[in-house]
Amino acid sequence: MSKILFINACVRPESRTYDLAKTVLSALEGEVEEVKLIEAELPNLTNELIELRDEIMSTGNAEHPMLRYARQFAEADTIVIAAPYWDLIFPATVRAYFEQICVTGLTFRYSHEGFPVSLCKAKRMIYITTAGGPIFEGFNFGYDYCKALCEGYFGIKDSLCVKAENLDVWGADVSAIMAEAKEHALKII
Ligand SMILES: Cc1cc2nc3c(=O)[nH]c(=O)nc-3n(C[C@H](O)[C@H](O)[C@H](O)COP(=O)(O)O)c2cc1C
């Protein structure tokens, strides 16, 4: 069965991003594995952690728990990322997650010419976000960053952004905006 990795960076209990993500997930076929970033409490990479990871990789111990998120990412068929639009990008937990999974020799390697070559299975990434205001053209940094990383390092050529905007604008009809975003999501995924 197809594996869907749901990287959940939602923070608030009443998260609208999570609500939109549920609609997207309901339309995908496969077994969903969820990583709740707010509960995972991933550490920023310190020098000690980098050295430890290098040592683990050099001894060929890819089963080490420190590499579990990278292994899980490499084995997924579809990546779904749900992250609220924070400070033009996403919550810091998403960067901490990518620091965990960008592992040379596990999720990607470098070719002799120095280009990253994917070691991941996934072919598709769906990024879901909601914003208080508008997401202006060229300022969808969360999606653009995930798309660039997924394409450049993990060989995921098919990326898609599902979004709902202007939710915190005074007088906004939140239910209508969300309903429209869900309808649009179901059309494009
Ligand atoms: C820490 C923080 C930063 C935010 N930064 C932005 C921002 O840069 N631009 C924007 O339009 N909305 C911003 N917002 C509003 C959220 O994007 C908006 O409320 C979103 O729907 C929250 O998603 P959620 O319901 O999944 O928590 C921010 C909210 C928070 C809490």
JSON list of C-alpha atoms and ligand atoms in Angstrom, two decimals:
[
{"chain": "A", "resi": 1, "resn": "MET", "atom": "CA", "xyz": [0.00, 0.00, 0.00]},
{"chain": "A", "resi": 2, "resn": "SER", "atom": "CA", "xyz": [1.13, 3.53, -0.82]},
{"chain": "A", "resi": 3, "resn": "LYS", "atom": "CA", "xyz": [2.67, 5.39, 2.13]},
{"chain": "A", "resi": 4, "resn": "ILE", "atom": "CA", "xyz": [1.63, 8.97, 2.80]},
{"chain": "A", "resi": 5, "resn": "LEU", "atom": "CA", "xyz": [3.88, 10.83, 5.20]},
{"chain": "A", "resi": 6, "resn": "PHE", "atom": "CA", "xyz": [1.95, 13.63, 6.89]},
{"chain": "A", "resi": 7, "resn": "ILE", "atom": "CA", "xyz": [4.32, 16.19, 8.38]},
{"chain": "A", "resi": 8, "resn": "ASN", "atom": "CA", "xyz": [2.08, 18.15, 10.70]},
{"chain": "A", "resi": 9, "resn": "ALA", "atom": "CA", "xyz": [3.53, 21.52, 11.76]},
{"chain": "A", "resi": 10, "resn": "CYS", "atom": "CA", "xyz": [0.20, 22.87, 13.03]},
{"chain": "A", "resi": 11, "resn": "VAL", "atom": "CA", "xyz": [0.33, 24.38, 16.48]},
{"chain": "A", "resi": 12, "resn": "ARG", "atom": "CA", "xyz": [-3.08, 25.64, 17.60]},
{"chain": "A", "resi": 13, "resn": "PRO", "atom": "CA", "xyz": [-5.70, 23.11, 18.74]},
{"chain": "A", "resi": 14, "resn": "GLU", "atom": "CA", "xyz": [-8.26, 24.77, 16.44]},
{"chain": "A", "resi": 15, "resn": "SER", "atom": "CA", "xyz": [-5.79, 24.95, 13.53]},
{"chain": "A", "resi": 16, "resn": "ARG", "atom": "CA", "xyz": [-7.38, 25.84, 10.20]},
{"chain": "A", "resi": 17, "resn": "THR", "atom": "CA", "xyz": [-4.33, 24.50, 8.42]},
{"chain": "A", "resi": 18, "resn": "TYR", "atom": "CA", "xyz": [-4.95, 21.12, 10.02]},
{"chain": "A", "resi": 19, "resn": "ASP", "atom": "CA", "xyz": [-8.61, 21.33, 9.05]},
{"chain": "A", "resi": 20, "resn": "LEU", "atom": "CA", "xyz": [-7.62, 21.92, 5.41]},
{"chain": "A", "resi": 21, "resn": "ALA", "atom": "CA", "xyz": [-5.04, 19.13, 5.63]},
{"chain": "A", "resi": 22, "resn": "LYS", "atom": "CA", "xyz": [-7.73, 16.67, 6.75]},
{"chain": "A", "resi": 23, "resn": "THR", "atom": "CA", "xyz": [-9.66, 17.38, 3.53]},
{"chain": "A", "resi": 24, "resn": "VAL", "atom": "CA", "xyz": [-6.53, 16.80, 1.45]},
{"chain": "A", "resi": 25, "resn": "LEU", "atom": "CA", "xyz": [-5.67, 13.57, 3.27]},
{"chain": "A", "resi": 26, "resn": "SER", "atom": "CA", "xyz": [-9.22, 12.26, 2.90]},
{"chain": "A", "resi": 27, "resn": "ALA", "atom": "CA", "xyz": [-8.82, 12.50, -0.88]},
{"chain": "A", "resi": 28, "resn": "LEU", "atom": "CA", "xyz": [-5.52, 10.60, -1.04]},
{"chain": "A", "resi": 29, "resn": "GLU", "atom": "CA", "xyz": [-5.27, 6.84, -1.22]},
{"chain": "A", "resi": 30, "resn": "GLY", "atom": "CA", "xyz": [-2.79, 5.11, 1.02]},
{"chain": "A", "resi": 31, "resn": "GLU", "atom": "CA", "xyz": [-1.69, 4.54, 4.58]},
{"chain": "A", "resi": 32, "resn": "VAL", "atom": "CA", "xyz": [-1.03, 7.79, 6.47]},
{"chain": "A", "resi": 33, "resn": "GLU", "atom": "CA", "xyz": [1.89, 8.08, 8.89]},
{"chain": "A", "resi": 34, "resn": "GLU", "atom": "CA", "xyz": [1.86, 11.33, 10.85]},
{"chain": "A", "resi": 35, "resn": "VAL", "atom": "CA", "xyz": [4.74, 13.21, 12.42]},
{"chain": "A", "resi": 36, "resn": "LYS", "atom": "CA", "xyz": [3.44, 15.86, 14.81]},
{"chain": "A", "resi": 37, "resn": "LEU", "atom": "CA", "xyz": [6.30, 18.32, 14.89]},
{"chain": "A", "resi": 38, "resn": "ILE", "atom": "CA", "xyz": [5.08, 20.19, 17.96]},
{"chain": "A", "resi": 39, "resn": "GLU", "atom": "CA", "xyz": [5.29, 16.94, 19.96]},
{"chain": "A", "resi": 40, "resn": "ALA", "atom": "CA", "xyz": [8.48, 15.63, 18.33]},
{"chain": "A", "resi": 41, "resn": "GLU", "atom": "CA", "xyz": [10.59, 18.41, 19.95]},
{"chain": "A", "resi": 42, "resn": "LEU", "atom": "CA", "xyz": [13.38, 17.99, 17.44]},
{"chain": "A", "resi": 43, "resn": "PRO", "atom": "CA", "xyz": [16.66, 19.57, 18.53]},
{"chain": "A", "resi": 44, "resn": "ASN", "atom": "CA", "xyz": [18.54, 22.08, 16.42]},
{"chain": "A", "resi": 45, "resn": "LEU", "atom": "CA", "xyz": [21.66, 20.43, 15.07]},
{"chain": "A", "resi": 46, "resn": "THR", "atom": "CA", "xyz": [24.62, 21.23, 17.32]},
{"chain": "A", "resi": 47, "resn": "ASN", "atom": "CA", "xyz": [28.21, 20.34, 16.50]},
{"chain": "A", "resi": 48, "resn": "GLU", "atom": "CA", "xyz": [27.94, 17.32, 18.83]},
{"chain": "A", "resi": 49, "resn": "LEU", "atom": "CA", "xyz": [24.85, 16.07, 17.02]},
{"chain": "A", "resi": 50, "resn": "ILE", "atom": "CA", "xyz": [26.43, 16.56, 13.60]},
{"chain": "A", "resi": 51, "resn": "GLU", "atom": "CA", "xyz": [29.51, 14.61, 14.71]},
{"chain": "A", "resi": 52, "resn": "LEU", "atom": "CA", "xyz": [27.36, 11.86, 16.22]},
{"chain": "A", "resi": 53, "resn": "ARG", "atom": "CA", "xyz": [25.33, 11.57, 13.02]},
{"chain": "A", "resi": 54, "resn": "ASP", "atom": "CA", "xyz": [28.48, 11.45, 10.88]},
{"chain": "A", "resi": 55, "resn": "GLU", "atom": "CA", "xyz": [29.83, 8.69, 13.10]},
{"chain": "A", "resi": 56, "resn": "ILE", "atom": "CA", "xyz": [26.57, 6.71, 12.88]},
{"chain": "A", "resi": 57, "resn": "MET", "atom": "CA", "xyz": [26.56, 7.04, 9.09]},
{"chain": "A", "resi": 58, "resn": "SER", "atom": "CA", "xyz": [30.23, 6.07, 8.77]},
{"chain": "A", "resi": 59, "resn": "THR", "atom": "CA", "xyz": [29.63, 2.86, 10.74]},
{"chain": "A", "resi": 60, "resn": "GLY", "atom": "CA", "xyz": [26.75, 1.99, 8.41]},
{"chain": "A", "resi": 61, "resn": "ASN", "atom": "CA", "xyz": [24.23, 1.89, 11.27]},
{"chain": "A", "resi": 62, "resn": "ALA", "atom": "CA", "xyz": [21.28, 3.37, 9.36]},
{"chain": "A", "resi": 63, "resn": "GLU", "atom": "CA", "xyz": [18.86, 1.74, 11.85]},
{"chain": "A", "resi": 64, "resn": "HIS", "atom": "CA", "xyz": [19.98, 4.12, 14.60]},
{"chain": "A", "resi": 65, "resn": "PRO", "atom": "CA", "xyz": [17.00, 5.96, 16.22]},
{"chain": "A", "resi": 66, "resn": "MET", "atom": "CA", "xyz": [18.59, 9.31, 15.38]},
{"chain": "A", "resi": 67, "resn": "LEU", "atom": "CA", "xyz": [17.95, 8.57, 11.73]},
{"chain": "A", "resi": 68, "resn": "ARG", "atom": "CA", "xyz": [14.36, 7.43, 12.08]},
{"chain": "A", "resi": 69, "resn": "TYR", "atom": "CA", "xyz": [12.78, 10.53, 10.55]},
{"chain": "A", "resi": 70, "resn": "ALA", "atom": "CA", "xyz": [15.17, 10.46, 7.59]},
{"chain": "A", "resi": 71, "resn": "ARG", "atom": "CA", "xyz": [14.43, 6.74, 7.00]},
{"chain": "A", "resi": 72, "resn": "GLN", "atom": "CA", "xyz": [10.70, 7.36, 7.23]},
{"chain": "A", "resi": 73, "resn": "PHE", "atom": "CA", "xyz": [10.93, 10.25, 4.77]},
{"chain": "A", "resi": 74, "resn": "ALA", "atom": "CA", "xyz": [13.03, 8.21, 2.31]},
{"chain": "A", "resi": 75, "resn": "GLU", "atom": "CA", "xyz": [10.47, 5.39, 2.33]},
{"chain": "A", "resi": 76, "resn": "ALA", "atom": "CA", "xyz": [7.31, 7.47, 1.82]},
{"chain": "A", "resi": 77, "resn": "ASP", "atom": "CA", "xyz": [5.53, 7.62, -1.54]},
{"chain": "A", "resi": 78, "resn": "THR", "atom": "CA", "xyz": [3.79, 10.96, -0.97]},
{"chain": "A", "resi": 79, "resn": "ILE", "atom": "CA", "xyz": [4.78, 13.82, 1.31]},
{"chain": "A", "resi": 80, "resn": "VAL", "atom": "CA", "xyz": [2.08, 16.04, 2.80]},
{"chain": "A", "resi": 81, "resn": "ILE", "atom": "CA", "xyz": [3.24, 19.07, 4.79]},
{"chain": "A", "resi": 82, "resn": "ALA", "atom": "CA", "xyz": [0.75, 21.18, 6.76]},
{"chain": "A", "resi": 83, "resn": "ALA", "atom": "CA", "xyz": [2.20, 24.40, 8.15]},
{"chain": "A", "resi": 84, "resn": "PRO", "atom": "CA", "xyz": [0.54, 27.70, 9.08]},
{"chain": "A", "resi": 85, "resn": "TYR", "atom": "CA", "xyz": [1.93, 30.81, 7.38]},
{"chain": "A", "resi": 86, "resn": "TRP", "atom": "CA", "xyz": [4.09, 32.31, 10.10]},
{"chain": "A", "resi": 87, "resn": "ASP", "atom": "CA", "xyz": [6.29, 35.34, 9.52]},
{"chain": "A", "resi": 88, "resn": "LEU", "atom": "CA", "xyz": [6.07, 34.81, 5.76]},
{"chain": "A", "resi": 89, "resn": "ILE", "atom": "CA", "xyz": [7.26, 31.20, 6.05]},
{"chain": "A", "resi": 90, "resn": "PHE", "atom": "CA", "xyz": [6.43, 28.39, 8.50]},
{"chain": "A", "resi": 91, "resn": "PRO", "atom": "CA", "xyz": [7.00, 27.51, 12.18]},
{"chain": "A", "resi": 92, "resn": "ALA", "atom": "CA", "xyz": [10.63, 26.80, 13.10]},
{"chain": "A", "resi": 93, "resn": "THR", "atom": "CA", "xyz": [9.79, 23.14, 13.73]},
{"chain": "A", "resi": 94, "resn": "VAL", "atom": "CA", "xyz": [9.74, 22.61, 9.96]},
{"chain": "A", "resi": 95, "resn": "ARG", "atom": "CA", "xyz": [13.37, 23.73, 9.62]},
{"chain": "A", "resi": 96, "resn": "ALA", "atom": "CA", "xyz": [14.32, 21.52, 12.59]},
{"chain": "A", "resi": 97, "resn": "TYR", "atom": "CA", "xyz": [12.61, 18.63, 10.79]},
{"chain": "A", "resi": 98, "resn": "PHE", "atom": "CA", "xyz": [14.52, 19.21, 7.57]},
{"chain": "A", "resi": 99, "resn": "GLU", "atom": "CA", "xyz": [17.77, 19.38, 9.55]},
{"chain": "A", "resi": 100, "resn": "GLN", "atom": "CA", "xyz": [16.93, 15.88, 10.77]},
{"chain": "A", "resi": 101, "resn": "ILE", "atom": "CA", "xyz": [16.10, 14.38, 7.40]},
{"chain": "A", "resi": 102, "resn": "CYS", "atom": "CA", "xyz": [18.70, 15.95, 5.11]},
{"chain": "A", "resi": 103, "resn": "VAL", "atom": "CA", "xyz": [21.20, 13.15, 5.65]},
{"chain": "A", "resi": 104, "resn": "THR", "atom": "CA", "xyz": [23.86, 12.50, 3.04]},
{"chain": "A", "resi": 105, "resn": "GLY", "atom": "CA", "xyz": [23.86, 8.81, 2.21]},
{"chain": "A", "resi": 106, "resn": "LEU", "atom": "CA", "xyz": [20.29, 8.26, 3.44]},
{"chain": "A", "resi": 107, "resn": "THR", "atom": "CA", "xyz": [17.90, 10.73, 1.79]},
{"chain": "A", "resi": 108, "resn": "PHE", "atom": "CA", "xyz": [20.32, 11.99, -0.86]},
{"chain": "A", "resi": 109, "resn": "ARG", "atom": "CA", "xyz": [23.91, 11.64, -2.01]},
{"chain": "A", "resi": 110, "resn": "TYR", "atom": "CA", "xyz": [26.22, 13.76, -4.13]},
{"chain": "A", "resi": 111, "resn": "SER", "atom": "CA", "xyz": [27.15, 12.71, -7.64]},
{"chain": "A", "resi": 112, "resn": "HIS", "atom": "CA", "xyz": [30.82, 12.82, -8.73]},
{"chain": "A", "resi": 113, "resn": "GLU", "atom": "CA", "xyz": [30.03, 16.18, -10.32]},
{"chain": "A", "resi": 114, "resn": "GLY", "atom": "CA", "xyz": [28.73, 17.46, -6.95]},
{"chain": "A", "resi": 115, "resn": "PHE", "atom": "CA", "xyz": [25.03, 17.42, -7.72]},
{"chain": "A", "resi": 116, "resn": "PRO", "atom": "CA", "xyz": [22.55, 16.11, -5.14]},
{"chain": "A", "resi": 117, "resn": "VAL", "atom": "CA", "xyz": [20.98, 12.80, -6.18]},
{"chain": "A", "resi": 118, "resn": "SER", "atom": "CA", "xyz": [17.80, 11.61, -4.46]},
{"chain": "A", "resi": 119, "resn": "LEU", "atom": "CA", "xyz": [17.70, 8.43, -2.38]},
{"chain": "A", "resi": 120, "resn": "CYS", "atom": "CA", "xyz": [13.96, 8.91, -1.65]},
{"chain": "A", "resi": 121, "resn": "LYS", "atom": "CA", "xyz": [10.95, 7.14, -3.13]},
{"chain": "A", "resi": 122, "resn": "ALA", "atom": "CA", "xyz": [8.41, 9.98, -3.06]},
{"chain": "A", "resi": 123, "resn": "LYS", "atom": "CA", "xyz": [7.23, 11.47, -6.31]},
{"chain": "A", "resi": 124, "resn": "ARG", "atom": "CA", "xyz": [4.77, 14.04, -4.95]},
{"chain": "A", "resi": 125, "resn": "MET", "atom": "CA", "xyz": [4.72, 16.73, -2.27]},
{"chain": "A", "resi": 126, "resn": "ILE", "atom": "CA", "xyz": [1.59, 18.59, -1.21]},
{"chain": "A", "resi": 127, "resn": "TYR", "atom": "CA", "xyz": [2.08, 21.69, 0.92]},
{"chain": "A", "resi": 128, "resn": "ILE", "atom": "CA", "xyz": [-0.88, 23.04, 2.88]},
{"chain": "A", "resi": 129, "resn": "THR", "atom": "CA", "xyz": [-0.95, 26.43, 4.53]},
{"chain": "A", "resi": 130, "resn": "THR", "atom": "CA", "xyz": [-3.37, 29.06, 5.81]},
{"chain": "A", "resi": 131, "resn": "ALA", "atom": "CA", "xyz": [-2.62, 32.74, 6.34]},
{"chain": "A", "resi": 132, "resn": "GLY", "atom": "CA", "xyz": [-4.06, 35.64, 8.30]},
{"chain": "A", "resi": 133, "resn": "GLY", "atom": "CA", "xyz": [-3.56, 38.03, 5.40]},
{"chain": "A", "resi": 134, "resn": "PRO", "atom": "CA", "xyz": [-2.78, 37.59, 1.72]},
{"chain": "A", "resi": 135, "resn": "ILE", "atom": "CA", "xyz": [0.17, 35.51, 0.54]},
{"chain": "A", "resi": 136, "resn": "PHE", "atom": "CA", "xyz": [1.62, 37.81, -2.08]},
{"chain": "A", "resi": 137, "resn": "GLU", "atom": "CA", "xyz": [3.18, 36.49, -5.26]},
{"chain": "A", "resi": 138, "resn": "GLY", "atom": "CA", "xyz": [6.82, 35.65, -4.52]},
{"chain": "A", "resi": 139, "resn": "PHE", "atom": "CA", "xyz": [6.24, 35.59, -0.72]},
{"chain": "A", "resi": 140, "resn": "ASN", "atom": "CA", "xyz": [5.06, 32.01, -0.35]},
{"chain": "A", "resi": 141, "resn": "PHE", "atom": "CA", "xyz": [8.45, 31.23, 1.16]},
{"chain": "A", "resi": 142, "resn": "GLY", "atom": "CA", "xyz": [7.32, 28.12, 3.04]},
{"chain": "A", "resi": 143, "resn": "TYR", "atom": "CA", "xyz": [6.05, 26.39, -0.06]},
{"chain": "A", "resi": 144, "resn": "ASP", "atom": "CA", "xyz": [8.84, 27.66, -2.30]},
{"chain": "A", "resi": 145, "resn": "TYR", "atom": "CA", "xyz": [11.49, 26.43, 0.13]},
{"chain": "A", "resi": 146, "resn": "CYS", "atom": "CA", "xyz": [9.92, 22.97, 0.57]},
{"chain": "A", "resi": 147, "resn": "LYS", "atom": "CA", "xyz": [9.44, 22.67, -3.20]},
{"chain": "A", "resi": 148, "resn": "ALA", "atom": "CA", "xyz": [13.08, 23.62, -3.89]},
{"chain": "A", "resi": 149, "resn": "LEU", "atom": "CA", "xyz": [14.43, 21.19, -1.31]},
{"chain": "A", "resi": 150, "resn": "CYS", "atom": "CA", "xyz": [12.10, 18.36, -2.35]},
{"chain": "A", "resi": 151, "resn": "GLU", "atom": "CA", "xyz": [12.93, 18.82, -6.01]},
{"chain": "A", "resi": 152, "resn": "GLY", "atom": "CA", "xyz": [16.64, 19.52, -5.70]},
{"chain": "A", "resi": 153, "resn": "TYR", "atom": "CA", "xyz": [17.59, 16.97, -3.05]},
{"chain": "A", "resi": 154, "resn": "PHE", "atom": "CA", "xyz": [14.80, 14.42, -2.87]},
{"chain": "A", "resi": 155, "resn": "GLY", "atom": "CA", "xyz": [13.86, 14.15, -6.55]},
{"chain": "A", "resi": 156, "resn": "ILE", "atom": "CA", "xyz": [10.21, 15.09, -5.94]},
{"chain": "A", "resi": 157, "resn": "LYS", "atom": "CA", "xyz": [9.23, 16.78, -9.17]},
{"chain": "A", "resi": 158, "resn": "ASP", "atom": "CA", "xyz": [5.51, 17.07, -8.55]},
{"chain": "A", "resi": 159, "resn": "SER", "atom": "CA", "xyz": [4.76, 19.77, -5.95]},
{"chain": "A", "resi": 160, "resn": "LEU", "atom": "CA", "xyz": [1.49, 21.44, -5.18]},
{"chain": "A", "resi": 161, "resn": "CYS", "atom": "CA", "xyz": [0.37, 24.18, -2.78]},
{"chain": "A", "resi": 162, "resn": "VAL", "atom": "CA", "xyz": [-3.08, 24.21, -1.18]},
{"chain": "A", "resi": 163, "resn": "LYS", "atom": "CA", "xyz": [-3.83, 27.42, 0.70]},
{"chain": "A", "resi": 164, "resn": "ALA", "atom": "CA", "xyz": [-6.45, 29.58, 2.37]},
{"chain": "A", "resi": 165, "resn": "GLU", "atom": "CA", "xyz": [-5.69, 33.28, 2.78]},
{"chain": "A", "resi": 166, "resn": "ASN", "atom": "CA", "xyz": [-7.04, 36.41, 4.52]},
{"chain": "A", "resi": 167, "resn": "LEU", "atom": "CA", "xyz": [-8.49, 34.43, 7.42]},
{"chain": "A", "resi": 168, "resn": "ASP", "atom": "CA", "xyz": [-7.62, 37.06, 10.05]},
{"chain": "A", "resi": 169, "resn": "VAL", "atom": "CA", "xyz": [-8.75, 40.06, 8.03]},
{"chain": "A", "resi": 170, "resn": "TRP", "atom": "CA", "xyz": [-11.39, 42.00, 9.94]},
{"chain": "A", "resi": 171, "resn": "GLY", "atom": "CA", "xyz": [-14.87, 40.86, 8.86]},
{"chain": "A", "resi": 172, "resn": "ALA", "atom": "CA", "xyz": [-13.59, 37.87, 6.90]},
{"chain": "A", "resi": 173, "resn": "ASP", "atom": "CA", "xyz": [-16.07, 35.06, 6.32]},
{"chain": "A", "resi": 174, "resn": "VAL", "atom": "CA", "xyz": [-13.76, 32.35, 7.59]},
{"chain": "A", "resi": 175, "resn": "SER", "atom": "CA", "xyz": [-16.19, 29.48, 6.91]},
{"chain": "A", "resi": 176, "resn": "ALA", "atom": "CA", "xyz": [-16.67, 30.60, 3.30]},
{"chain": "A", "resi": 177, "resn": "ILE", "atom": "CA", "xyz": [-12.93, 31.01, 2.68]},
{"chain": "A", "resi": 178, "resn": "MET", "atom": "CA", "xyz": [-12.24, 27.57, 4.16]},
{"chain": "A", "resi": 179, "resn": "ALA", "atom": "CA", "xyz": [-15.06, 25.94, 2.19]},
{"chain": "A", "resi": 180, "resn": "GLU", "atom": "CA", "xyz": [-13.73, 27.45, -1.03]},
{"chain": "A", "resi": 181, "resn": "ALA", "atom": "CA", "xyz": [-10.16, 26.38, -0.24]},
{"chain": "A", "resi": 182, "resn": "LYS", "atom": "CA", "xyz": [-11.33, 22.81, 0.44]},
{"chain": "A", "resi": 183, "resn": "GLU", "atom": "CA", "xyz": [-13.33, 22.67, -2.76]},
{"chain": "A", "resi": 184, "resn": "HIS", "atom": "CA", "xyz": [-10.37, 24.00, -4.74]},
{"chain": "A", "resi": 185, "resn": "ALA", "atom": "CA", "xyz": [-8.02, 21.52, -3.01]},
{"chain": "A", "resi": 186, "resn": "LEU", "atom": "CA", "xyz": [-10.20, 18.58, -3.98]},
{"chain": "A", "resi": 187, "resn": "LYS", "atom": "CA", "xyz": [-10.16, 19.75, -7.59]},
{"chain": "A", "resi": 188, "resn": "ILE", "atom": "CA", "xyz": [-6.40, 20.14, -7.90]},
{"chain": "A", "resi": 189, "resn": "ILE", "atom": "CA", "xyz": [-5.02, 17.18, -5.97]},
{"chain": "B", "resi": 1, "resn": "LIG", "atom": "C1", "xyz": [3.43, 33.44, 15.15]},
{"chain": "B", "resi": 1, "resn": "LIG", "atom": "C2", "xyz": [2.49, 33.84, 14.04]},
{"chain": "B", "resi": 1, "resn": "LIG", "atom": "C3", "xyz": [2.99, 34.43, 12.90]},
{"chain": "B", "resi": 1, "resn": "LIG", "atom": "C4", "xyz": [2.12, 34.78, 11.85]},
{"chain": "B", "resi": 1, "resn": "LIG", "atom": "N1", "xyz": [2.63, 35.38, 10.72]},
{"chain": "B", "resi": 1, "resn": "LIG", "atom": "C5", "xyz": [1.80, 35.71, 9.72]},
{"chain": "B", "resi": 1, "resn": "LIG", "atom": "C6", "xyz": [2.30, 36.33, 8.54]},
{"chain": "B", "resi": 1, "resn": "LIG", "atom": "O1", "xyz": [3.49, 36.57, 8.37]},
{"chain": "B", "resi": 1, "resn": "LIG", "atom": "N2", "xyz": [1.42, 36.63, 7.55]},
{"chain": "B", "resi": 1, "resn": "LIG", "atom": "C7", "xyz": [0.08, 36.36, 7.65]},
{"chain": "B", "resi": 1, "resn": "LIG", "atom": "O2", "xyz": [-0.65, 36.62, 6.70]},
{"chain": "B", "resi": 1, "resn": "LIG", "atom": "N3", "xyz": [-0.42, 35.76, 8.77]},
{"chain": "B", "resi": 1, "resn": "LIG", "atom": "C8", "xyz": [0.40, 35.44, 9.79]},
{"chain": "B", "resi": 1, "resn": "LIG", "atom": "N4", "xyz": [-0.10, 34.83, 10.92]},
{"chain": "B", "resi": 1, "resn": "LIG", "atom": "C9", "xyz": [-1.54, 34.46, 10.96]},
{"chain": "B", "resi": 1, "resn": "LIG", "atom": "C10", "xyz": [-1.68, 32.98, 10.56]},
{"chain": "B", "resi": 1, "resn": "LIG", "atom": "O3", "xyz": [-1.05, 32.71, 9.34]},
{"chain": "B", "resi": 1, "resn": "LIG", "atom": "C11", "xyz": [-3.15, 32.57, 10.41]},
{"chain": "B", "resi": 1, "resn": "LIG", "atom": "O4", "xyz": [-3.90, 32.90, 11.55]},
{"chain": "B", "resi": 1, "resn": "LIG", "atom": "C12", "xyz": [-3.25, 31.09, 10.10]},
{"chain": "B", "resi": 1, "resn": "LIG", "atom": "O5", "xyz": [-4.53, 30.77, 9.62]},
{"chain": "B", "resi": 1, "resn": "LIG", "atom": "C13", "xyz": [-2.93, 30.27, 11.34]},
{"chain": "B", "resi": 1, "resn": "LIG", "atom": "O6", "xyz": [-3.04, 28.91, 11.01]},
{"chain": "B", "resi": 1, "resn": "LIG", "atom": "P1", "xyz": [-3.72, 27.87, 12.02]},
{"chain": "B", "resi": 1, "resn": "LIG", "atom": "O7", "xyz": [-5.19, 28.22, 12.13]},
{"chain": "B", "resi": 1, "resn": "LIG", "atom": "O8", "xyz": [-3.47, 26.57, 11.34]},
{"chain": "B", "resi": 1, "resn": "LIG", "atom": "O9", "xyz": [-3.01, 28.00, 13.33]},
{"chain": "B", "resi": 1, "resn": "LIG", "atom": "C14", "xyz": [0.73, 34.50, 11.97]},
{"chain": "B", "resi": 1, "resn": "LIG", "atom": "C15", "xyz": [0.24, 33.89, 13.14]},
{"chain": "B", "resi": 1, "resn": "LIG", "atom": "C16", "xyz": [1.10, 33.56, 14.16]},
{"chain": "B", "resi": 1, "resn": "LIG", "atom": "C17", "xyz": [0.55, 32.92, 15.42]}
]
